[in-house]
Coordinates of C-alpha atoms in Angstrom, one line a residue:
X1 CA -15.6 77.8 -27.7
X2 CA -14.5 74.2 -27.8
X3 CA -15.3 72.1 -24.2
X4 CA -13.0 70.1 -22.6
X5 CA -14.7 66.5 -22.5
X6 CA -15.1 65.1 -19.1
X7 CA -12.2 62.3 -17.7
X8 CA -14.3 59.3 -18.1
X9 CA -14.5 57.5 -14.7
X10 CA -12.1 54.0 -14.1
X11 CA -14.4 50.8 -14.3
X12 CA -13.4 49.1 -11.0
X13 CA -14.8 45.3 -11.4
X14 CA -14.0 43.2 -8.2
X15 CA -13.7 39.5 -8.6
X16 CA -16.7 37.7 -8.8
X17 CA -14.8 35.0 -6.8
X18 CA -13.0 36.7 -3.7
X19 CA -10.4 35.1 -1.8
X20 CA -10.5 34.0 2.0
X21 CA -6.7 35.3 2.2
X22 CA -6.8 34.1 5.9
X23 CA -7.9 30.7 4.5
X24 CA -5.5 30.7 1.7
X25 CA -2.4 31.2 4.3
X26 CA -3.7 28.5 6.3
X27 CA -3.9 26.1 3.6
X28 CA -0.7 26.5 2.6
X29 CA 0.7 26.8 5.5
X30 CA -0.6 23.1 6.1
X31 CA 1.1 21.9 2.8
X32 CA 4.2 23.1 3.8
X33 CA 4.1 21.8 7.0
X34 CA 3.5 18.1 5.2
X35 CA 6.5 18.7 3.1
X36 CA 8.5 19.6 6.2
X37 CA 7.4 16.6 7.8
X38 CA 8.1 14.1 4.6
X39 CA 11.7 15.8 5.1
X40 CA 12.9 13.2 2.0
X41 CA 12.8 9.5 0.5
X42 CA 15.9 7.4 1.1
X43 CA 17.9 6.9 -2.0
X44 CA 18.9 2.9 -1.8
X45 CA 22.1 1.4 -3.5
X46 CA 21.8 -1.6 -5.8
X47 CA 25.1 -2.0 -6.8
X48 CA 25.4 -4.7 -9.3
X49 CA 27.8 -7.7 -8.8
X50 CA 31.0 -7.8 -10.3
X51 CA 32.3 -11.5 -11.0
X52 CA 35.4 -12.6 -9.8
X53 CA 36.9 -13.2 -12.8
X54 CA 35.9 -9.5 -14.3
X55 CA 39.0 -8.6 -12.9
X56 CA 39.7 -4.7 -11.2
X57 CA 39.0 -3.0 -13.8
X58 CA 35.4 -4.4 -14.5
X59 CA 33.0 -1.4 -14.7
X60 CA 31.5 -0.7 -11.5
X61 CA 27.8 0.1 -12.3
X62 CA 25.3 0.9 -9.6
X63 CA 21.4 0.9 -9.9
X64 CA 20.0 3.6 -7.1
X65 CA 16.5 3.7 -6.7
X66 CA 14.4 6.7 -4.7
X67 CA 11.9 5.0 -2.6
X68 CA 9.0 7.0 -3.0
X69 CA 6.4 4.5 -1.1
X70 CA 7.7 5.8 2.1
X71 CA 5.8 9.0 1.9
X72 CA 2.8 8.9 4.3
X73 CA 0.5 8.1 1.7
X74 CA 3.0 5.4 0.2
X75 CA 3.8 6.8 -3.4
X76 CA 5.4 9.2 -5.3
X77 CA 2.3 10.7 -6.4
X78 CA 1.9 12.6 -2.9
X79 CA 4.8 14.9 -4.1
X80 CA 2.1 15.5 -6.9
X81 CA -0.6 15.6 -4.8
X82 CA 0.9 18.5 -2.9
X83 CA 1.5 20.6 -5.9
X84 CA -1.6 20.2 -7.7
X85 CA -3.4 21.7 -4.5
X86 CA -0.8 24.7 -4.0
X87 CA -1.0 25.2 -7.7
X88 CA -5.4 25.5 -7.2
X89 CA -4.9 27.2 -3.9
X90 CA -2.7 29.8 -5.3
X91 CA -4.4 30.7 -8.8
X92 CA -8.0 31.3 -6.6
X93 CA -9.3 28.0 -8.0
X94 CA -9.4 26.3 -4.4
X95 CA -10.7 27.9 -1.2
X96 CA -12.6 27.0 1.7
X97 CA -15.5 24.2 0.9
X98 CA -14.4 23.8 -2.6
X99 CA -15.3 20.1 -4.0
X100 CA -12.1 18.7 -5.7
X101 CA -12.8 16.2 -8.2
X102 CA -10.0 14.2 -10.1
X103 CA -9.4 11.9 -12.7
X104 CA -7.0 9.1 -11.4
X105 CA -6.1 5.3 -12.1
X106 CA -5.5 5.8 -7.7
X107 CA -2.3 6.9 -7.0
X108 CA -2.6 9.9 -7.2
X109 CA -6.1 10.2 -6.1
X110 CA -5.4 8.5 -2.5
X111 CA -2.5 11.0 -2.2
X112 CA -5.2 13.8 -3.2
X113 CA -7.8 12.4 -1.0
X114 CA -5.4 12.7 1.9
X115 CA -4.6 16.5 1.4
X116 CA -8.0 17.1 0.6
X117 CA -8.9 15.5 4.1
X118 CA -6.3 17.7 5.9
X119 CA -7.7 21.3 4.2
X120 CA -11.2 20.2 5.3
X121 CA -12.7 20.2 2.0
X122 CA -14.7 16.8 -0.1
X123 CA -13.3 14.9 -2.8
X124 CA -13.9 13.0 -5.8
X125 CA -12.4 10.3 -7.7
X126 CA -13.1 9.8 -11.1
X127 CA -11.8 6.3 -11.9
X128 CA -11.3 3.3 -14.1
X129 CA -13.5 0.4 -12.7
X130 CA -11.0 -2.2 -13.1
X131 CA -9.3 0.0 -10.9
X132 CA -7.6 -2.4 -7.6
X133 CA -10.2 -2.3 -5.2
X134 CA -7.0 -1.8 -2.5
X135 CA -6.5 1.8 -4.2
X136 CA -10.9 2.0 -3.9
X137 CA -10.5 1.6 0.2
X138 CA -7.6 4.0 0.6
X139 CA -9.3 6.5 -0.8
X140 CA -12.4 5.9 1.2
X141 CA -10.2 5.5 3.9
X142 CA -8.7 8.4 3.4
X143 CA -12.4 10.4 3.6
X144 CA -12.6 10.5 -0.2
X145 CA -15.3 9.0 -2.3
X146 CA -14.7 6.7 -6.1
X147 CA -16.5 7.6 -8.7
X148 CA -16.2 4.4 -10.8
X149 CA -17.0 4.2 -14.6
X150 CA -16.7 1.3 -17.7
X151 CA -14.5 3.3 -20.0
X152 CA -11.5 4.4 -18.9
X153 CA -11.1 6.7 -21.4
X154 CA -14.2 8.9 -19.8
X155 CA -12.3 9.8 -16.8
X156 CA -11.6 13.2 -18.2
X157 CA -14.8 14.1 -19.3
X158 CA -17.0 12.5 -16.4
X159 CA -14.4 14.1 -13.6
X160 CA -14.6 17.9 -15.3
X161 CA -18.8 17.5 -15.5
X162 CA -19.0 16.5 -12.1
X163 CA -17.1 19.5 -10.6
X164 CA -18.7 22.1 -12.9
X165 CA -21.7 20.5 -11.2
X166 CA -20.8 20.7 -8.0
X167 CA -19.2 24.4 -8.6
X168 CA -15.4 22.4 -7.7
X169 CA -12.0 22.1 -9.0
X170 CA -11.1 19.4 -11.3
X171 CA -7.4 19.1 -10.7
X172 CA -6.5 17.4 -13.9
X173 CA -3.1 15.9 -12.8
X174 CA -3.1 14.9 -16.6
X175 CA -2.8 18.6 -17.8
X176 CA -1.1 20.1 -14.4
X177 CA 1.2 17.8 -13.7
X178 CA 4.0 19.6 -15.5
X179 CA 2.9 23.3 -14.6
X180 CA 2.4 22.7 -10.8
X181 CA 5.8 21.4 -10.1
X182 CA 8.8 24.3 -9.7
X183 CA 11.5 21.8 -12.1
X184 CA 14.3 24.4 -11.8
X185 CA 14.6 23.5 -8.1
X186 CA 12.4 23.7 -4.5
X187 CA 13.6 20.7 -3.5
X188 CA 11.5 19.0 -6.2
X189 CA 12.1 15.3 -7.1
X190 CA 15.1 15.7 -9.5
X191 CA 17.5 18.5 -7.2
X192 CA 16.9 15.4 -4.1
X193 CA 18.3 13.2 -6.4
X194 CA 21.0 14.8 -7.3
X195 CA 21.6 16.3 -3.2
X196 CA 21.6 12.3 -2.3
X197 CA 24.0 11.1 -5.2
X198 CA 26.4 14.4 -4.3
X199 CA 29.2 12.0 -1.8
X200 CA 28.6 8.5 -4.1
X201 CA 31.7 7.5 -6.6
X202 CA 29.6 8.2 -9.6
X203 CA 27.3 11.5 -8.5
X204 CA 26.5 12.5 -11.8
X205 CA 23.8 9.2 -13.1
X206 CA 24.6 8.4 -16.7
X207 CA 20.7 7.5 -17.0
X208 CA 17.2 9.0 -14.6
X209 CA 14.6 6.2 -15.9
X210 CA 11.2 6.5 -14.6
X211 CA 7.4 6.3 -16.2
X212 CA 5.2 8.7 -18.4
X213 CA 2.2 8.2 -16.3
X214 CA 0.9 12.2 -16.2
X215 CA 4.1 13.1 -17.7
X216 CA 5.0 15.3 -14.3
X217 CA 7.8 13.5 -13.2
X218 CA 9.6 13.0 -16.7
X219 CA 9.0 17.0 -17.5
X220 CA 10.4 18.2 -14.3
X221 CA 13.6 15.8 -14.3
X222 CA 14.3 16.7 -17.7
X223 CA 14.0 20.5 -17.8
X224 CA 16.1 20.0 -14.6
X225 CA 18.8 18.2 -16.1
X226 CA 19.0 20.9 -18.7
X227 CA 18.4 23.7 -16.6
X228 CA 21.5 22.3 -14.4
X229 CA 23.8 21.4 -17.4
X230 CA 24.2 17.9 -16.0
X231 CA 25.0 15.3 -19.1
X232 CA 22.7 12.8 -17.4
X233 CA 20.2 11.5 -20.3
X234 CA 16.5 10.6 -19.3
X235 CA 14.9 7.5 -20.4
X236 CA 11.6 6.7 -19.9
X237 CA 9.6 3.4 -19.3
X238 CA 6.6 2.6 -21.1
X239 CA 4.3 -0.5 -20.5
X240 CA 2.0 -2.5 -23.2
X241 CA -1.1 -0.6 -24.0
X242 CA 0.2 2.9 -23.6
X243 CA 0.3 5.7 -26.0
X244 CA 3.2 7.4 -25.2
X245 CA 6.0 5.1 -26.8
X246 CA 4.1 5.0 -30.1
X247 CA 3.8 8.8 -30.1
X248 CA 7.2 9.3 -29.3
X249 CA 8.9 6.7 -32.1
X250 CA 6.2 9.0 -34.5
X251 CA 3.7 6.0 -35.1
X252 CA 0.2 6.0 -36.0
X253 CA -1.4 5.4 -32.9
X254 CA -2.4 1.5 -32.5
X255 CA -6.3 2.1 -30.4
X256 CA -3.8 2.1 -26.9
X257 CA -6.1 0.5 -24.0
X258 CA -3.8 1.7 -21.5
X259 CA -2.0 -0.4 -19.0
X260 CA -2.3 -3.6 -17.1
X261 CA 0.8 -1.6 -14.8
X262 CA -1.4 0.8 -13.2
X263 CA 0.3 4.0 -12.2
X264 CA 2.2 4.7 -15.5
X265 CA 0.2 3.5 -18.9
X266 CA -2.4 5.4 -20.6
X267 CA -4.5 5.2 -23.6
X268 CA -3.5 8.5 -24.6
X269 CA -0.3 11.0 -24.6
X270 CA -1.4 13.3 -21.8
X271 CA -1.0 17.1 -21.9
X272 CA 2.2 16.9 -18.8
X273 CA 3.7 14.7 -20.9
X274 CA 7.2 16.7 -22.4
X275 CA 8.8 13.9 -25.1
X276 CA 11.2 17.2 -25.9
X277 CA 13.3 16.4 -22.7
X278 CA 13.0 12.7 -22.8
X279 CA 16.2 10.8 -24.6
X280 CA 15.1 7.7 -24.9
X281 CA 11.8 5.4 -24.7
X282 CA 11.7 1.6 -23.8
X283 CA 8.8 -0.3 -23.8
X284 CA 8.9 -3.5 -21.4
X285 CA 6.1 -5.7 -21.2
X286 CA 4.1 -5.7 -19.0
X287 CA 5.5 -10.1 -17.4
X288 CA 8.7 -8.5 -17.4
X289 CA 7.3 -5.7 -14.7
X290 CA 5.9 -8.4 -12.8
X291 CA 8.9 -10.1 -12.4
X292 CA 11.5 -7.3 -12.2
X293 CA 8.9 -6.5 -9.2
X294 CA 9.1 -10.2 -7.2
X295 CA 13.0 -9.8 -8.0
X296 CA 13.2 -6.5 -5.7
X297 CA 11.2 -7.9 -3.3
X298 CA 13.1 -11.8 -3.2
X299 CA 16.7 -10.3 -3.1
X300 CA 16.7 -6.9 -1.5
X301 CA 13.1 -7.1 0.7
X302 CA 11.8 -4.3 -1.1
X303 CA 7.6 -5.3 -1.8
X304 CA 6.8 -2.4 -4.5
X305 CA 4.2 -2.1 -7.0
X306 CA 4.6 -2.9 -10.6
X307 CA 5.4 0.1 -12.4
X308 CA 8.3 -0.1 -9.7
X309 CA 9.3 -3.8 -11.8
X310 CA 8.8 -1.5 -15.1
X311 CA 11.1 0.9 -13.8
X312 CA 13.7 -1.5 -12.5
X313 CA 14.0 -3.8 -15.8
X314 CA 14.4 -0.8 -17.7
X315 CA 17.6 0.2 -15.7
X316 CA 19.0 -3.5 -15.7
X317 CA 18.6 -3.1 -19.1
X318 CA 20.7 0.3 -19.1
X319 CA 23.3 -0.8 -16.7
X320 CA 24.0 -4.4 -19.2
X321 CA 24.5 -1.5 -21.5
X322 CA 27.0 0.1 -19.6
X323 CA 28.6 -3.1 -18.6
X324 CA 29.2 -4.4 -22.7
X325 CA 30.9 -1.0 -23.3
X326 CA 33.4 -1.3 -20.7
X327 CA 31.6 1.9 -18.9
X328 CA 31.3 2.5 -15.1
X329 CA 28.2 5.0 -13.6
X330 CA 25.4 4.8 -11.9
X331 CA 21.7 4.6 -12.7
X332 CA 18.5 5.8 -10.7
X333 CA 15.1 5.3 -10.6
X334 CA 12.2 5.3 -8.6
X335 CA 10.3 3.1 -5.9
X336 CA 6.9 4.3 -6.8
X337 CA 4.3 2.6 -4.4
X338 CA 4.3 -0.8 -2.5
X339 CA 3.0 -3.8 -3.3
X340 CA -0.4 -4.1 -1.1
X341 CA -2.0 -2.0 -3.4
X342 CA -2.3 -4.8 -5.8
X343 CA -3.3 -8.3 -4.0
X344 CA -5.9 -8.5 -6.4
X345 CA -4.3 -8.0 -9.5
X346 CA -0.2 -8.8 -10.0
X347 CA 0.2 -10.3 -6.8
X348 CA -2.4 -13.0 -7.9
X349 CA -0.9 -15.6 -9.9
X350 CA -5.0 -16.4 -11.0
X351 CA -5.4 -12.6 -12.3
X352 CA -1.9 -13.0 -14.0
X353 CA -3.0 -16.7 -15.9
X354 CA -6.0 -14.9 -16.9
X355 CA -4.2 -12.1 -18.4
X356 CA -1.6 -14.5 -20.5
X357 CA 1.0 -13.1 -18.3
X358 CA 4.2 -15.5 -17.8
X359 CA 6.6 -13.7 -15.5
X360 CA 9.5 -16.8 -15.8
X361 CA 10.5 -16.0 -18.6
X362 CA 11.5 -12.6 -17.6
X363 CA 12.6 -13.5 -14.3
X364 CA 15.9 -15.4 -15.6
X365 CA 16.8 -12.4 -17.6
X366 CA 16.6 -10.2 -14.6
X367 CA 18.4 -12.7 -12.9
X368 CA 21.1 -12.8 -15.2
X369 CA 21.7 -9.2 -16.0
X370 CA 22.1 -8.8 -12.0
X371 CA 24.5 -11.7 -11.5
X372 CA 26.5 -11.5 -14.2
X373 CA 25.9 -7.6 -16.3
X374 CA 24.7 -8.9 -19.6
X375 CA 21.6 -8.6 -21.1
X376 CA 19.8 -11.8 -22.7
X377 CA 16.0 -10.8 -23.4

């Protein structure tokens, strides 16, 4: 007589890392309180001068830029910031008395520091030590604690060994930066834009130009723009010393230092970045930053940082383009941070003689694409 085998039993394994649900809803709770608060950055019209003797039917082309330094840590990275943590909180990596640890060039870690300070919990920041000491006492400021080392390529590896040695959560901005953000919508960076722009004569931009830095903000503009159908082409700005234009034109790899333009260089293509959406690369040097910066500050009172300046000459650039081919549009990029971050470094005409960086030069070209529309560097 044959026996009937016996129903094996389900293995029930419960997580070896349980979640405080009540903690969980409380945390996010607080983020989305923060974004409620930030409501939005102002979009700010540049539009560029049309001489007298153009005539009326000179293109009309006009540069917008999304001030991002008005969020209540002062860049754009606190949209970042605010992601990265939901993204931890919500995939179990982040509860209650976790250590977050982060690689950063400061940006985004006095953002990070900030949030971390509002969920309770201690942070870490793993950073260059040429790093401004201005970004070094925000983050302290903020509660947070600098890790500094020599090479800056050992951010990555020194930030991950701490906080598997603490038991934390390395954030890795580098790697995240793309997943964390919703790009299809949410009211992330790239729908705002296009919200702001929806009453201006020309609401559709001809050209989004903003940095590489993690890659976040370049991925989720352009999967939006595709996502959306809009014809509007990305370009992005790339400084001296950064991998990211090389990779993208398909060169060997020079040994990339990273930037002098803090914020938006690095000395390698990071994981976020997404060169599939981008259209077009410019690399601007890194004097030209500097004074495309001191220009937005001089005529329109606007004291940014200098990836801002990197931004901001790449558009001028783009809108003298438009201008020789008889074209009207608009343009928009990004305020990124302000300018007090970095008393010790562009703002210093000593650091910027030491460097062998001449901003004059640069200056009259910025000068005279904005008076008169036509490029001459």
């Amino acid at each position: 007589m044959t026996r009937t085998p016996s129903p094996a039993p389900i293995r029930d394994v419960p997580t070896m890392r349980p979640i405080d649900r009540a903690w969980v809803h409380a945390a996010v709770q607080a983020l989305t309180a923060d974004a409620n608060r930030s409501a939005d950055t102002h979009l700010l019209r540049l539009p560029l001068p049309v001489p007298a003797e153009s005539g009326a039917s000179a293109p009309q082309v006009t540069v917008y830029l999304k001030d991002e330094s008005t969020h209540p840590t002062g860049s754009l990275k606190h949209r970042l910031a605010r992601s990265l943590f939901l993204y931890g909180i919500c995939n179990g990596l982040i509860g209650p008395g976790t250590t977050i640890v982060e690689a950063s060039s400061g940006s985004t870690a006095i953002s990070e520091a900030h949030v971390a300070a509002m969920l309770g919990l201690p942070f870490v920041a793993v950073m260059a030590r040429t790093t401004s000491p201005e970004k070094v006492a925000l983050i302290e400021r903020e509660g947070g604690r600098a890790h500094l080392v020599d090479d800056p390529g050992e951010v990555y590896d020194v930030a991950r060994r701490l906080a598997a040695e603490c038991d934390g959560h390395y954030l890795d901005q580098f790697t995240n930066a793309a997943r964390a953000t919703d790009w299809r919508g949410n009211n992330n960076i790239a729908e705002s834009i296009f919200t702001q722009l929806a009453l201006e004569p020309h609401p559709v931009p001809e050209w989004i130009v903003v940095g590489a830095g993690t890659g976040g903000t370049s991925a989720t503009i352009g999967r939006y723009l595709r996502y959306r159908g809009y014809d509007t082409a990305l370009a992005v700005v790339d400084p001296e010393g950064s991998a990211f234009l090389p990779a993208f034109a398909g060169e060997e790899a020079p040994s990339a230092r990273g930037s002098r333009i803090e914020g938006i260089g690095r000395p390698r293509v990071e994981p976020s970045f997404e060169p599939g959406v981008v259209d077009r690369m410019l690399g601007i040097p890194d004097a030209a930053s500097v004074a495309a910066m001191r220009f937005l500050a001089a005529r329109f009172g606007r004291r940014s940082g200098p990836s801002t300046g990197t931004n901001l000459y790449g558009a001028l650039y783009l809108a003298c383009e438009l201008v020789a081919a008889g074209r009207s549009g608009s343009i928009v990029s990004l305020v990124c941070d302000g300018t007090e971050r970095y008393d010790a470094s562009v703002n210093d005409d000593a650091w910027l003689a030491a460097q062998g960086l001449d901003p004059a030069p640069y200056a009259d070209i910025v000068e005279r694409a904005w008076a008169t529309g036509v490029w001459g560097g």
